[in-house]
PDB file of C-alpha atoms in Angstrom:
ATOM      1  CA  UNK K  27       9.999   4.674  13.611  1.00  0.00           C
ATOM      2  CA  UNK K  28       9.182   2.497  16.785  1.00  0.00           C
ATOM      3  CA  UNK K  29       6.397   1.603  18.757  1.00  0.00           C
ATOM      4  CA  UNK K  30       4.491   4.885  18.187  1.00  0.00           C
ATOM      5  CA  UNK K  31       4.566   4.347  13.888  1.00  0.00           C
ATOM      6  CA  UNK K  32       1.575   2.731  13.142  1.00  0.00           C
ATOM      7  CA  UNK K  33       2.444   2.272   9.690  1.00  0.00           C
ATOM      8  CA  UNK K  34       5.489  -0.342  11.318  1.00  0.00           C
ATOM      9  CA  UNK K  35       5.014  -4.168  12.986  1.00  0.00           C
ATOM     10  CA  UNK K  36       6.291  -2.609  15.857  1.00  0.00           C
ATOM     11  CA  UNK K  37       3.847   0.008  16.370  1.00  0.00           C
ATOM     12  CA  UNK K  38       0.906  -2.393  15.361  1.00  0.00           C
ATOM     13  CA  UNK K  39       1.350  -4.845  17.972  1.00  0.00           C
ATOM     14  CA  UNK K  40       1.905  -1.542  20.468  1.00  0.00           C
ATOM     15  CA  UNK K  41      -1.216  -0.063  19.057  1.00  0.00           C
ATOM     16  CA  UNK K  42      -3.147  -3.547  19.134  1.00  0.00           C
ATOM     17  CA  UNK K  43      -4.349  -2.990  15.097  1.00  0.00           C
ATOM     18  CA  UNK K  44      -4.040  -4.704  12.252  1.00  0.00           C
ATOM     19  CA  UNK K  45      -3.611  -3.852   8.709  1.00  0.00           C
ATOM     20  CA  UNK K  46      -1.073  -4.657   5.564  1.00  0.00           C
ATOM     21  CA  UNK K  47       2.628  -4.852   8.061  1.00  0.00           C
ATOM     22  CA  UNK K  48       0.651  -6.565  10.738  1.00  0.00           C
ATOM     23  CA  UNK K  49      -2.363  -8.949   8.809  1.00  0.00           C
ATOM     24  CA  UNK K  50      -5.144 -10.525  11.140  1.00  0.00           C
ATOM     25  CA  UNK K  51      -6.088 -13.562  11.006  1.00  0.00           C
ATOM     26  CA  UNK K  52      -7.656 -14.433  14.471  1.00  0.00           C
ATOM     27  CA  UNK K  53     -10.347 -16.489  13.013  1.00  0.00           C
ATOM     28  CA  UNK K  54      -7.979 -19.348  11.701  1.00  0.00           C
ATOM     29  CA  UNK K  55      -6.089 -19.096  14.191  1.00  0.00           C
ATOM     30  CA  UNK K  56      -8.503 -19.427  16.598  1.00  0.00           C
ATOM     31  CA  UNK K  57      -9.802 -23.219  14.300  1.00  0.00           C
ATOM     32  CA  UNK K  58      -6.135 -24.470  14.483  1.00  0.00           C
ATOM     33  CA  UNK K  59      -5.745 -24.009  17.895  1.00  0.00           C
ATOM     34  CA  UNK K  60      -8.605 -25.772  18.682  1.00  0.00           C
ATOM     35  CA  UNK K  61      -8.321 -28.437  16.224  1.00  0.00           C
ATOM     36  CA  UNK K  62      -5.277 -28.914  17.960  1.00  0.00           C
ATOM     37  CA  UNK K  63      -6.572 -29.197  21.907  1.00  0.00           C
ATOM     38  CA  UNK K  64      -9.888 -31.494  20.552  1.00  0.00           C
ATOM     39  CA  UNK K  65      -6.508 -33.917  18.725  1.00  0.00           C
ATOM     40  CA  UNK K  66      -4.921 -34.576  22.502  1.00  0.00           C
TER      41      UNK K  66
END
């Protein structure tokens, strides 16, 4: 289990997926960050 296992973290962020060991949430992420530049 490593970077190959797409069922692990590990082999998620190796794979560049997402799913229930790695969830996405680019879209909020994306709001916060920019809330936070626009705040400076």
């Amino acid at each position: 289990m490593g970077r190959g296992d797409k069922k692990t973290k590990k082999g998620k962020i190796f794979k560049g997926s997402f799913g229930k060991s790695r969830i996405a949430r680019p879209s909020q992420a994306k709001k916060a960050a920019a809330k936070k530049a626009s705040a400076q």
